[in-house]
Coordinates of C-alpha atoms in Angstrom, one line a residue:
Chain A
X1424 CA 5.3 -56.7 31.2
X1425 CA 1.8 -57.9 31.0
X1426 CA -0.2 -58.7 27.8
X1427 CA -1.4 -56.5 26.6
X1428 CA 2.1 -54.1 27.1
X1429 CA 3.7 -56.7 25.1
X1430 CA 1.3 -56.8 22.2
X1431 CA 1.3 -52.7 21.8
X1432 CA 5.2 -53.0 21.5
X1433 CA 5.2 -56.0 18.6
X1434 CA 2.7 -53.6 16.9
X1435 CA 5.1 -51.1 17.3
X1436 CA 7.9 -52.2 16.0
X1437 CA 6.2 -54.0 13.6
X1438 CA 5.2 -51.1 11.7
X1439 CA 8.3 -49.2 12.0
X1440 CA 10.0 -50.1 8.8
X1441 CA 13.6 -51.0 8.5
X1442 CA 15.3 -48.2 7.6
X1443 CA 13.7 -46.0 10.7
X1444 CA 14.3 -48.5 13.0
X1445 CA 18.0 -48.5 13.7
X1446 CA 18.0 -44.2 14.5
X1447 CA 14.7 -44.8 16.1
X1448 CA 15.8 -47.1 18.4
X1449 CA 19.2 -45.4 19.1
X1450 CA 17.4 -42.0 20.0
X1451 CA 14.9 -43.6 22.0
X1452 CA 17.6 -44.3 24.6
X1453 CA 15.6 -47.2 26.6
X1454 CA 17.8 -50.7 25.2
X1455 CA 21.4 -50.5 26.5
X1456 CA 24.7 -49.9 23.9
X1457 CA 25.2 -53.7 24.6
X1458 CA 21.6 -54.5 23.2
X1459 CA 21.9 -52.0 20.0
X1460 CA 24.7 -54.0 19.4
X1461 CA 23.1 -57.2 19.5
X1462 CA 20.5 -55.9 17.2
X1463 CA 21.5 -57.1 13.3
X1464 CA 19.3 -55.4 10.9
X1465 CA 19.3 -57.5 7.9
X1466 CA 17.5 -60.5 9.4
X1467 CA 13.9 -60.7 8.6
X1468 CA 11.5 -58.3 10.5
X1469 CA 9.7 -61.0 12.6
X1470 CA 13.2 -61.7 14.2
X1471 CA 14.0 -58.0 15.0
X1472 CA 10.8 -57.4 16.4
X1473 CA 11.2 -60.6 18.6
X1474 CA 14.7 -59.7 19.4
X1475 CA 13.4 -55.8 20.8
X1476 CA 10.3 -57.5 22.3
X1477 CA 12.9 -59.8 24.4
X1478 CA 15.1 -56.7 25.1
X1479 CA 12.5 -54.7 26.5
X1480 CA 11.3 -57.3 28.6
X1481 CA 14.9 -57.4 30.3
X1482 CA 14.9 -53.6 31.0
X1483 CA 10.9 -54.1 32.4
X1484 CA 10.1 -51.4 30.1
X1485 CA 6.8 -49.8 30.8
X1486 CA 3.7 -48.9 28.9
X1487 CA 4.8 -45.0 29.1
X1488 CA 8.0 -45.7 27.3
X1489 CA 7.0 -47.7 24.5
X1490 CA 3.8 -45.1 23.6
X1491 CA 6.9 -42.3 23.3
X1492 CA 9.0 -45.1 20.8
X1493 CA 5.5 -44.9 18.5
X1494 CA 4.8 -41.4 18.8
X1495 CA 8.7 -40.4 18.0
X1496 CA 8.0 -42.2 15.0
X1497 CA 4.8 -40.3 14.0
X1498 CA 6.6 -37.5 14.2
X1499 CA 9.7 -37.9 12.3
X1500 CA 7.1 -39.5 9.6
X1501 CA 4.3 -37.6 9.4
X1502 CA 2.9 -38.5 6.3
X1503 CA 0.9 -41.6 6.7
X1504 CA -2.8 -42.5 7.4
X1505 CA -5.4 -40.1 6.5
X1506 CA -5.6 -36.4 8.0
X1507 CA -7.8 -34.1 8.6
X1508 CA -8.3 -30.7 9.5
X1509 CA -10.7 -28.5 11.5
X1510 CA -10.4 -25.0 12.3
X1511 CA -11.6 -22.7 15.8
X1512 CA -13.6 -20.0 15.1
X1513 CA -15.0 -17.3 17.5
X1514 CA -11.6 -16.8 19.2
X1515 CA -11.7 -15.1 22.4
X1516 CA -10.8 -12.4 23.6
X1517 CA -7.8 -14.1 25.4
X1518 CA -7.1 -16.7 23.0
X1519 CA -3.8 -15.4 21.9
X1520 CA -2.4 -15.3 25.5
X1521 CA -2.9 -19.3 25.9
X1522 CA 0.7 -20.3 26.7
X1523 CA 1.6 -24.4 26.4
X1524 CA 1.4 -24.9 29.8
X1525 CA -1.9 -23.8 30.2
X1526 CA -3.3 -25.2 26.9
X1527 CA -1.7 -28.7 28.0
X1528 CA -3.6 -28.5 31.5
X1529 CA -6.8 -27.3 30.7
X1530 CA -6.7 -30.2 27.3
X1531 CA -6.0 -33.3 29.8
X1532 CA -8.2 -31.9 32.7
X1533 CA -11.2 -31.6 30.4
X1534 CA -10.6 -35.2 28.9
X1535 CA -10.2 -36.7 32.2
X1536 CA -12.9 -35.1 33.4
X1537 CA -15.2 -36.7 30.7
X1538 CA -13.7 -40.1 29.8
X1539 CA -13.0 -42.2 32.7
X1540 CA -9.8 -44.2 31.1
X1541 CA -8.0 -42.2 28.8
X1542 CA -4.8 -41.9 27.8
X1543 CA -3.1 -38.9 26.6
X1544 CA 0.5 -37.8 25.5
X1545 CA 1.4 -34.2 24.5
X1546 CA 4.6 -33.2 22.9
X1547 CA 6.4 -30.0 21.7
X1548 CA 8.5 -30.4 18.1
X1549 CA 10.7 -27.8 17.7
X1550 CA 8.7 -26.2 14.9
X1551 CA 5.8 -24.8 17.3
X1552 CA 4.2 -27.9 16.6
X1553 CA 2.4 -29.8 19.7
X1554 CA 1.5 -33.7 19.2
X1555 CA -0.9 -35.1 21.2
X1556 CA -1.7 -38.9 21.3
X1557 CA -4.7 -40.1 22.8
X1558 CA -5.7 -43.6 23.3
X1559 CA -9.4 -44.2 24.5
X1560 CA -11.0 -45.9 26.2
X1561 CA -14.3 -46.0 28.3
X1562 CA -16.2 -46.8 31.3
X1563 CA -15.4 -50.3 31.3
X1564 CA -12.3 -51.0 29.4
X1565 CA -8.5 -49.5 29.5
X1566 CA -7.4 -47.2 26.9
X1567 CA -6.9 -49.5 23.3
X1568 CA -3.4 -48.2 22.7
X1569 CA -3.9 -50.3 19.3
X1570 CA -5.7 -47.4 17.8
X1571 CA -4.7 -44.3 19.0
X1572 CA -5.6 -40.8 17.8
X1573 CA -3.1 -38.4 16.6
X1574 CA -3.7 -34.6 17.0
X1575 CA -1.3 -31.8 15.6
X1576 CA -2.1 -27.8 16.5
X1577 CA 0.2 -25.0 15.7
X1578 CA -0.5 -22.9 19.0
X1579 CA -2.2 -19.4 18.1
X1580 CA -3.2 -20.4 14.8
X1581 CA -6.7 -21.8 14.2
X1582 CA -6.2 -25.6 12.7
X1583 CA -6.4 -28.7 14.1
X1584 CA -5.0 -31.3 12.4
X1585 CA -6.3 -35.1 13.5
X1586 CA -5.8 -39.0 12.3
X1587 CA -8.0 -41.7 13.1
X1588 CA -10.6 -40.3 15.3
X1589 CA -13.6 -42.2 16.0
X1590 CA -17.1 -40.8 15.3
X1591 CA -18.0 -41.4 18.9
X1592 CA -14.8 -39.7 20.6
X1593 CA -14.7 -36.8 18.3
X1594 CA -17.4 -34.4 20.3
X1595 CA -15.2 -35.1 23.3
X1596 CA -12.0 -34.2 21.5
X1597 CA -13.7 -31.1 19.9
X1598 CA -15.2 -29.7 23.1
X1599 CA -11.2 -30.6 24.9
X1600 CA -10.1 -28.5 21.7
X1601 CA -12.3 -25.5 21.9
X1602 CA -11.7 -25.2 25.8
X1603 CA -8.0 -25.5 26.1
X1604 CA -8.1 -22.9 23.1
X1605 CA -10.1 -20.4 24.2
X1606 CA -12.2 -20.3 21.0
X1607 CA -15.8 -20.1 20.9
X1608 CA -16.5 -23.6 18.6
X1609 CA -14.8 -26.4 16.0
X1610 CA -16.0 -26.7 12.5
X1611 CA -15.0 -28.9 9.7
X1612 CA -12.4 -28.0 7.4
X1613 CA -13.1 -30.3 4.5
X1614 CA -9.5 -30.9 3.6
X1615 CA -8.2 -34.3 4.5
X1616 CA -5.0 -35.8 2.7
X1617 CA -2.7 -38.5 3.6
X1618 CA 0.5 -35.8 3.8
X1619 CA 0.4 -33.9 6.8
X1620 CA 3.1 -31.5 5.9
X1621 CA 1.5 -31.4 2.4
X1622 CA -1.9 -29.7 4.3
X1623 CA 0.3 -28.1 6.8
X1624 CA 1.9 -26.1 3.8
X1625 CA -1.6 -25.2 2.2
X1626 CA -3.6 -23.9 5.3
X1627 CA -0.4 -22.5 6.9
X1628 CA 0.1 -20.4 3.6
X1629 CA 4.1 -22.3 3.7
X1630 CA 4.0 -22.3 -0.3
X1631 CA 5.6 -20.0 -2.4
X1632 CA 2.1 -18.2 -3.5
X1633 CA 1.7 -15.1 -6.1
X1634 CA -0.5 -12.5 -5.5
X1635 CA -1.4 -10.4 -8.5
X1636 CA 0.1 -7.0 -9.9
X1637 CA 0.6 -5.3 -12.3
X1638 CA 4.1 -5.9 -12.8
X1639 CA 4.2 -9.6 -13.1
X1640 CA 7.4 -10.1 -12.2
X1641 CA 7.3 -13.4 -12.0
X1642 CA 7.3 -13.7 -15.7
X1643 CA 11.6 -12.2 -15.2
X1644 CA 12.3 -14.7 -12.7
X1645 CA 10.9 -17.7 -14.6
X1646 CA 14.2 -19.8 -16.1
X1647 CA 13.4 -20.4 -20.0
X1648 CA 15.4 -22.7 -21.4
X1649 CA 18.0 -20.7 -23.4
X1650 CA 16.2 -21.4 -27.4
X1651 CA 17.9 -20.6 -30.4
X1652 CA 17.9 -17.2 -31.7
X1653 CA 16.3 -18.5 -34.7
X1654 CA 13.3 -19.9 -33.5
X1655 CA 10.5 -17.6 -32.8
X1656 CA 7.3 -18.4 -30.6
X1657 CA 4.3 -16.9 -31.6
X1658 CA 1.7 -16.9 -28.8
X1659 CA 4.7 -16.4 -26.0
X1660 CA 2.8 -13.1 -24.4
X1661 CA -0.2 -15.9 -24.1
X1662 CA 2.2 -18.6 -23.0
X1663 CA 3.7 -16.0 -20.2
X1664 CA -0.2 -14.8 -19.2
X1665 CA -1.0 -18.4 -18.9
X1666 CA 1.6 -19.1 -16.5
X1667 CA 1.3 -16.2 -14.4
X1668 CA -2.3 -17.4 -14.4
X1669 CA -1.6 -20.4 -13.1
X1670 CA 0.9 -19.6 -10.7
X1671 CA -1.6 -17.2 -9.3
X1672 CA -4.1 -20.0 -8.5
X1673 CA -1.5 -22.7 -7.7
X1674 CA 1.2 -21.4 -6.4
X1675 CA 4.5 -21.4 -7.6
X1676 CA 7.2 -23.5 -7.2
X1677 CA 6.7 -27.2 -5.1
X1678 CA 3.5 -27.5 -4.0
X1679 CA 1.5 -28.5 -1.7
X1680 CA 1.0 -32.4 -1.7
X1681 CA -2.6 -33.1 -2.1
X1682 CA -3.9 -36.0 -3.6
X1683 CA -7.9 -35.6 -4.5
X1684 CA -10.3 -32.9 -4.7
X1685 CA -13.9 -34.2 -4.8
X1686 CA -17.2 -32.1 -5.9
X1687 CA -20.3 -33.2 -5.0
X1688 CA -23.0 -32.2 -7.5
X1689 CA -26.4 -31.2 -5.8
X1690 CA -27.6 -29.1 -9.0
X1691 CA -30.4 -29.9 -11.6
X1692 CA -29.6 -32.2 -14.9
X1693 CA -29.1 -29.0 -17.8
X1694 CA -28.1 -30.9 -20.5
X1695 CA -30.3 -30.4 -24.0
X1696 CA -30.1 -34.1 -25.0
X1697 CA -31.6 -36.2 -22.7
X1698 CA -35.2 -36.1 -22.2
X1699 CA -35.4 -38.2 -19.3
X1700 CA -32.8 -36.2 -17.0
X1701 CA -33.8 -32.7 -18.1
X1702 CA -36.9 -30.9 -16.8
X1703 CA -36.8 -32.9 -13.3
X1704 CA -37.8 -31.2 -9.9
X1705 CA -35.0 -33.7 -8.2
X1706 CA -31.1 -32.7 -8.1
X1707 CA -29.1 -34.9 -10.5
X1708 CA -27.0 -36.2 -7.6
X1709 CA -23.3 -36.6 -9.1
X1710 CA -19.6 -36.8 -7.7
X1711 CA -16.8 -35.4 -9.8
X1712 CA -13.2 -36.5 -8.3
X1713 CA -9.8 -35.5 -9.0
X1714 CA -6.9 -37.6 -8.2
X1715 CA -3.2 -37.2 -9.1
X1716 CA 0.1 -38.1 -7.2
X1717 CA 0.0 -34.2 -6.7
X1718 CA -2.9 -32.7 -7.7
X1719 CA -1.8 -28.9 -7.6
X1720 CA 0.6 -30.0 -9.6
X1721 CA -1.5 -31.3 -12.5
X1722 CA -3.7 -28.4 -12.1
X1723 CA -1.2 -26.0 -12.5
X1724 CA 0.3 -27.9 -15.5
X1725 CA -3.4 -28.1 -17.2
X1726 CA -4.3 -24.3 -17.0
X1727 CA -0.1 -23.8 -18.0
X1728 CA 0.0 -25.2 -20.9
X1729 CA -3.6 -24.4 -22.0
X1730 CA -5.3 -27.7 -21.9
X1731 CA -7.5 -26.1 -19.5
X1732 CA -8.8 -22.8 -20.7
X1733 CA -9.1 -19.0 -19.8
X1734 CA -9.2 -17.6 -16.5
X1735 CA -8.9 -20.5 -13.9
X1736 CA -12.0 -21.2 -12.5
X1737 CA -13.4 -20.6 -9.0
X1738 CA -14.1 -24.0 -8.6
X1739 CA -10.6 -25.1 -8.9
X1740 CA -8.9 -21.8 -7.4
X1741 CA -10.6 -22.2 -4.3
X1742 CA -8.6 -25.5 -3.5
X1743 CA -5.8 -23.0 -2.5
X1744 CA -8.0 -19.9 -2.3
X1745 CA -9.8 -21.8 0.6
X1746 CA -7.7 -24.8 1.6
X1747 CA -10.2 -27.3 1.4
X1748 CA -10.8 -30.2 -0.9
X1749 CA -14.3 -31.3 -0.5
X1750 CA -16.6 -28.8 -2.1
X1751 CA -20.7 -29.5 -2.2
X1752 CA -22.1 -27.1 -5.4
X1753 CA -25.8 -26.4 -4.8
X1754 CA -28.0 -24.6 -7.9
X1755 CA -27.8 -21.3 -6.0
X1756 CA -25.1 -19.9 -8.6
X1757 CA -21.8 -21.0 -9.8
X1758 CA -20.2 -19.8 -6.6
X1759 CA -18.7 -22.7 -4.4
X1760 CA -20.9 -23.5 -1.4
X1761 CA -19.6 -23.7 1.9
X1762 CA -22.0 -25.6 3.7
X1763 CA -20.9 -27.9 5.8
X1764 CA -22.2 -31.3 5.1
X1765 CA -21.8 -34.5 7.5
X1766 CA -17.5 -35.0 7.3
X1767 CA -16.5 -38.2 5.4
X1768 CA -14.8 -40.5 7.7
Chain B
X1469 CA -10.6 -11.3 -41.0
X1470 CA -6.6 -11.2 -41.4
X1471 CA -5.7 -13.8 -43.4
X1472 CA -1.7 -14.9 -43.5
X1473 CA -0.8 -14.6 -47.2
X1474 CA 2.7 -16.1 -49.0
X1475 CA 3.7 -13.0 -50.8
X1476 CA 2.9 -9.5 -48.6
X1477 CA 6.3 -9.7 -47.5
X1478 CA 10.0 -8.9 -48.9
X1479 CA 12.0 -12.3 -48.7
X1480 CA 15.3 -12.3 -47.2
X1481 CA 18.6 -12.8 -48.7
X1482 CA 19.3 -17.1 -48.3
X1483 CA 17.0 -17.0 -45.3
X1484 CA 13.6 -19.4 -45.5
X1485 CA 11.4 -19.2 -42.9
X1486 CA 9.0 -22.2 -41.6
X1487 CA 6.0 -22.0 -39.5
X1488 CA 5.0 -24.7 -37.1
X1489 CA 1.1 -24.9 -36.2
X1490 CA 0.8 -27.6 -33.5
X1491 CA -2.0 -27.4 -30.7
X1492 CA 0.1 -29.7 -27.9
X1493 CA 3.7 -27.9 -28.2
X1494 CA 5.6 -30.8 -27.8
X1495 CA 6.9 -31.8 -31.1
X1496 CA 7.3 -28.5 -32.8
X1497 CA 10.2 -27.1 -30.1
X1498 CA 12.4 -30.4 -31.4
X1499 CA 11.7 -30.0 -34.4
X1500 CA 12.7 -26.7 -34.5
X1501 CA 15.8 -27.8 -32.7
X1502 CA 16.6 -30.1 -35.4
X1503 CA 15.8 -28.1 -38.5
X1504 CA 18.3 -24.7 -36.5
X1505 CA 20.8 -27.5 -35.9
X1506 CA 21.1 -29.6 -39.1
X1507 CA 23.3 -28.6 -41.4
X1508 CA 22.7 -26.6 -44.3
X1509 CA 24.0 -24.1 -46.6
X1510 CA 20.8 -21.7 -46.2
X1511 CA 19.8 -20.1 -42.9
X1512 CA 16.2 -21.1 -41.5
X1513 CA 13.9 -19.3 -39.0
X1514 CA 11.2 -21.4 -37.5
X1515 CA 8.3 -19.8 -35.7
X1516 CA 6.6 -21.8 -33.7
X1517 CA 2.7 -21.3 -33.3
X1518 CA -0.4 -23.2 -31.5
X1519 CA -2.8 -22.3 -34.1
X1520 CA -4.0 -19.6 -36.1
X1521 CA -4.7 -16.4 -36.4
X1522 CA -1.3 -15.6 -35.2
X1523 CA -1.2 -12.9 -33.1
X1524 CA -1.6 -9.2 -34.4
X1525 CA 1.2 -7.7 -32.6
X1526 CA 3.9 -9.9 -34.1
X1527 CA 3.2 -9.3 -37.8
X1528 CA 5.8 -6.1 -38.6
X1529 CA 8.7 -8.5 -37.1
X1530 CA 7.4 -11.5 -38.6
X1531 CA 9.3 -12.5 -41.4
X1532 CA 7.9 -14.0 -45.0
X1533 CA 6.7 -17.2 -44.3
X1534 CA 7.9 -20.0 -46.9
X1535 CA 6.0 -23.0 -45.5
X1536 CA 3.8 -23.3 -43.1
X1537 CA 3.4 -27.0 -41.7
X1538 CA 0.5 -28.2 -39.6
X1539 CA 1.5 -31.0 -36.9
X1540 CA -1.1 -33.2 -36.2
X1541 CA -0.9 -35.5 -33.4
X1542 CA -3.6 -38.5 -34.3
X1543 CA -4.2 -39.3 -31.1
X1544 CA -6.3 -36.5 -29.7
X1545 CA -9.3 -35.6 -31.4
X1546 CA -8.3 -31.7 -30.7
X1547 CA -5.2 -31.6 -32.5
X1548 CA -7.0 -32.5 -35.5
X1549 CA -10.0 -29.6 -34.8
X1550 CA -7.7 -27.0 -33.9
X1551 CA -6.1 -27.4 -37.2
X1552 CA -9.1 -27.7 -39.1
X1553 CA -10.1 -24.1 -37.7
X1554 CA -6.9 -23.0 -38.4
X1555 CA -6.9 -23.6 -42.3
X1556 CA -10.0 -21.1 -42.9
X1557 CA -7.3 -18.1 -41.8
X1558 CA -5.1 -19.2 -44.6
X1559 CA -5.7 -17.3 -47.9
X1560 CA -6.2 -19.2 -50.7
X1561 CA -3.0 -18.5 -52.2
X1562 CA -0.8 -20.4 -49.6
X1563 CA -2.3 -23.7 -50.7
X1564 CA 0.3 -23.5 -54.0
X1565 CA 2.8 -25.6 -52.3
X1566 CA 3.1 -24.0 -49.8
X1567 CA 1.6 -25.6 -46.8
X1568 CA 1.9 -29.3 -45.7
X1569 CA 1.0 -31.6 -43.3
X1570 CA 3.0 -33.7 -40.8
X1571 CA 1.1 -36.3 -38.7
X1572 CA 2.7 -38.7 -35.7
X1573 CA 1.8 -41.7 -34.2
X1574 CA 0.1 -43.2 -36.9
X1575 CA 0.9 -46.6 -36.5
X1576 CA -0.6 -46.9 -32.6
X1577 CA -4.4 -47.8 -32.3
X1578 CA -7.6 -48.2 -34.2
X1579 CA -9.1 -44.8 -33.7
X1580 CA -5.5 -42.9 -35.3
X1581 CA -6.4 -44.8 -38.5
X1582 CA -10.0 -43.0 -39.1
X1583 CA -8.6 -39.8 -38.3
X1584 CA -5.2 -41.0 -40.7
X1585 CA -7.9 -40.9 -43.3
X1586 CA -9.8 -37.6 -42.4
X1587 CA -6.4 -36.0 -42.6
X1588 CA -5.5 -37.4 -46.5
X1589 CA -9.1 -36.4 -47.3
X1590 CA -8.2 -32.7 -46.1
X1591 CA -4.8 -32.7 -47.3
X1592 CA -6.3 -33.8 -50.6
X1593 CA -8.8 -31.3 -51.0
X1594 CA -6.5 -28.9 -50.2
X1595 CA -4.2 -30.1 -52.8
X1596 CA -1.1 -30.4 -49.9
X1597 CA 1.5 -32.9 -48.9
X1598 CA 1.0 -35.2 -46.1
X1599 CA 4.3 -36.9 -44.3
X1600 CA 4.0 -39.6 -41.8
X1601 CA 6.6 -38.9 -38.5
X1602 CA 8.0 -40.9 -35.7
X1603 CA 8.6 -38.2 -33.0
X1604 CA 9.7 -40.5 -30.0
X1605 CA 13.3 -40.7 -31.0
X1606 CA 16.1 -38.5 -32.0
X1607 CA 16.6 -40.2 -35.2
X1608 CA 12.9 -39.9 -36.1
X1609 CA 12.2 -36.1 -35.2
X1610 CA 16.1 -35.4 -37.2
X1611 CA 14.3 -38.0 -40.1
X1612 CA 11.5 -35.5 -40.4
X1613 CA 13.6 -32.3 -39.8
X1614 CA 15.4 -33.2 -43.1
X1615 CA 12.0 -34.0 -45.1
X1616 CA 10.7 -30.8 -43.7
X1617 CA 14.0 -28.9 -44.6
X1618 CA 13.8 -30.3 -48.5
X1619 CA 10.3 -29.2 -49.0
X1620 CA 11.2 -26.0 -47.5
X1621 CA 14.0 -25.2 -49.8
X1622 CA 11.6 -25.8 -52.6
X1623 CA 9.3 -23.2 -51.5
X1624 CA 11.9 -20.8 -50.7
X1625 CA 12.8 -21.3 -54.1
X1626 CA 16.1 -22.1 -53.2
X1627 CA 16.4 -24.9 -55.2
X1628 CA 19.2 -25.4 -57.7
X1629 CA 16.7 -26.8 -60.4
X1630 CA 14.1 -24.9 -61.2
X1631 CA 11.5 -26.1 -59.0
X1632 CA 8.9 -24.5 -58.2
X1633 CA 6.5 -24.9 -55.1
X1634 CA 3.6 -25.1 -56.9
X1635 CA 5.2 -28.2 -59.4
X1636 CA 6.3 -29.8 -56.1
X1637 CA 3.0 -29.8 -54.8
X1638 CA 1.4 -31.5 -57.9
X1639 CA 3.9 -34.2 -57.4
X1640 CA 3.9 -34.9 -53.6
X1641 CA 0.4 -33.6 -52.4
X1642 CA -1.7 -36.2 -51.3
X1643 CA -4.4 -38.5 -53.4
X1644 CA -7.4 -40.2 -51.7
X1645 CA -7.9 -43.4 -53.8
X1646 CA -11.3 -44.8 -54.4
X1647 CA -11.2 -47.3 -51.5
X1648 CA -10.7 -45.1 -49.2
X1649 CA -13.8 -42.6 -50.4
X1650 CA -15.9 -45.7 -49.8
X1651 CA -15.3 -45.8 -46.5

């Protein structure tokens, strides 16, 4: 095992915590029953990961094997880093017949072609799922397994989902992406969240949404707390249209985990009070942000229990409505604009 | 404009009925807990309300209303404008004892003490009680629930003595003293 093989796998099981570790190790299937044994998981990290590093060594483990031991772990444990999602548009005509053999072929033939030392891993998980791990490299140097990329596609649908991508790699990822797809281009999607599943829920519609009627039937299902037949609510019927109101905009139920929504004001100062600001020919360039440990969940809360009030705005609605999170709102109207502005990285 | 008034309503037999005005919703359902569950030889209906008008539909199965107490939380700023809008659809006569305030965490922060004071200054010139609650423990919200329950059986005229509402009132309802005008 060379150098730099040796330092990819200390980084690797460095950032494994303890508690994944043990299964990890025992489904990876490369150290012997003998060495599992040997393993004692109490001791302080720097000792296990010595221990693995010297157990490895005596098996002459290769580079292949422990890029599989990290990406196992990305996939059992989705939701760290930041993600972000792009969507295909102009699908063609025989998009929906791309099979995974075909999509995996045509993927690593364009990137090869393109990028002289690349390294790329593709995976099925048994929910449709395909992972794909890239590590780059270029003309001159081997692929930096250090930093690898992380790409997530549900076949036949049209997001992308991708970590730690480099500004300078990502035309040749997108242009991989669009060919092995059969789509006609990549745009942005302006969501990006540290929990996959959470954004894999929202743009995959995997949350228990409510679609209005004119039954609202949800209102029967809901589970009031049994009250005392002697106290009376007044506003109940406003209580009950706020919730269905809510639930209409946020879902019902868990929700999605998301944890910021930011609005980036391109509009002109309107305020009455400040004669400064007001009657300028410039934008009055502001950035509102929302943050919350689960930010539908606040939402719904605040439009639930009337803090917020009336009909839910667009401008928050269309976090679900659209699945994005990064909204730009130009003086055109008080309609959300979907112009794509340069991505945050 | 539909004002609530005291007396446009038949009073049931041992039955008083309190209504609870409070803009956030969070101490009026334990209180109403408390007063249902405390025991007393009257029966109490509490209707629970985020401010007033109260709606239109309810008022054939509303009952007489015997007290009507406005929870003000001092420290939000809206609790204490949502009940300030509130009194102007109260008519005139339910100010004879029979409405009274109840206000909670008055003892945290500097900005809960000037709005301490703009409530005795309203409660004053509305000639009404104002009672001081600790809602963060059982023992408090049941303390207030039994303060609430004695005024109420004064202005149910339940009470064994002939006391009135409107004699109540004069005793409890709230004074502003000259310091506290100065301010």
């Amino acid at each position: 095992m060379d150098a730099q093989v040796r330092s990819v796998l200390r980084r690797v099981i460095r950032r494994i915590p303890n508690k994944n570790i043990e299964n990890l190790l025992k489904k990876w299937n490369c150290l012997s029953t003998d060495q599992l044994c040997a393993l004692d998981y109490t001791r302080p990290k720097w000792m296990i990961v010595e221990l693995v590093a010297s157990f490895c060594e005596d098996n002459s483990l290769n580079l292949k094997q422990i890029t599989n031991l990290e990406m196992m772990y990305h996939i059992e444990n989705p939701d760290q880093g930041v993600w972000h999602a792009c969507q295909l548009t102009e699908a063609q005509d025989d998009a929906v017949c791309v099979d995974l053999t075909q999509f995996k072929e045509q993927f690593k033939a364009h990137l090869h072609g393109v990028v002289r030392h690349i390294s790329i891993k593709m995976k099925k998980h048994e929910d449709e799922a395909i992972w794909i791990r890239i590590a780059w490299g270029d003309n001159f140097s081997k692929p930096n397994h250090l930093k690898p990329t992380y790409v997530v596609h549900h076949l036949h649908t049209s997001y992308v989902f991708i970590s730690n991508l480099m500004a300078k790699h990502k035309i040749f990822l997108c242009q991989a992406l669009v060919m092995a797809t059969k789509h006609g281009s990549i745009k942005d999607g302006h969501l990006s969240t540290r929990s996959l599943t959470g954004m894999r829920e929202l743009l995959l519609r995997r949350y228990q949404q409510v679609f209005p009627n004119a039954h609202s039937s949800i209102l029967q299902e809901r589970n009031t707390l049994p009250s005392h037949p002697c106290i009376g609510k007044e506003h109940s019927g406003h209580e009950d249209m706020r919730h269905q109101m809510s639930c209409e905009a946020f879902g019902h139920g868990p929700t999605p985990k998301l944890e910021t929504a930011v609005y980036r004001l391109e509009t002109r100062y309107r305020g009455n009070d400040n004669q400064t600001l007001s009657d300028r020919e410039e934008f009055f360039r502001g950035v509102v942000r929302f943050s919350s440990s689960s930010l539908l969940d606040s939402l719904r809360h605040c439009v639930a229990s009337g803090m917020a009030e009336g009909p839910v705005t667009p401008l928050l609605s269309a976090i679900t409505q659209r699945g994005r999170n990064y909204f730009v709102i130009t003086d055109k109207g008080p309609s959300v604009s979907s112009q794509a502005s340069a991505q945050r990285a | 404009m539909a004002l609530l008034t005291p007396f446009s309503k038949v009073p049931e037999l041992n039955t008083a009925t309190v209504l609870l005005v409070e803009n956030e919703e969070e101490l009026q359902s334990k209180l109403a807990n408390a007063l249902v569950q405390y025991k007393k030889d009257f029966n109490v209906n509490v209707r629970l309300a985020r401010k007033l008008p109260l709606p239109v539909e309810n008022k054939e199965t509303r009952p007489r209303i015997d007290l009507i107490v406005f929870v003000v939380n001092l420290l939000s700023e809206r609790s204490l404008q949502s009940v300030e809008s509130s009194l102007a659809h109260l008519h005139s006569d339910c100010f004879l004892g029979k409405v009274c305030f109840l206000v909670t965490d008055a003892r945290c922060g500097s900005h809960t003490q000037e709005r301490l004071v703009s409530v005795r200054k309203l409660a004053a010139s509305h000639q009404c009680p104002v009672l001081c609650a600790e809602h963060r423990t059982v023992d408090g919200v049941n303390a207030a629930a039994v303060r609430l329950l004695n005024i109420l059986k004064v202005s149910a005229g339940m009470s064994p003595i002939a006391t009135t509402a409107l004699y109540l009132s004069s005793l409890t309802r709230c004074s502003v003293t000259s310091d506290l005008e100065e301010d």
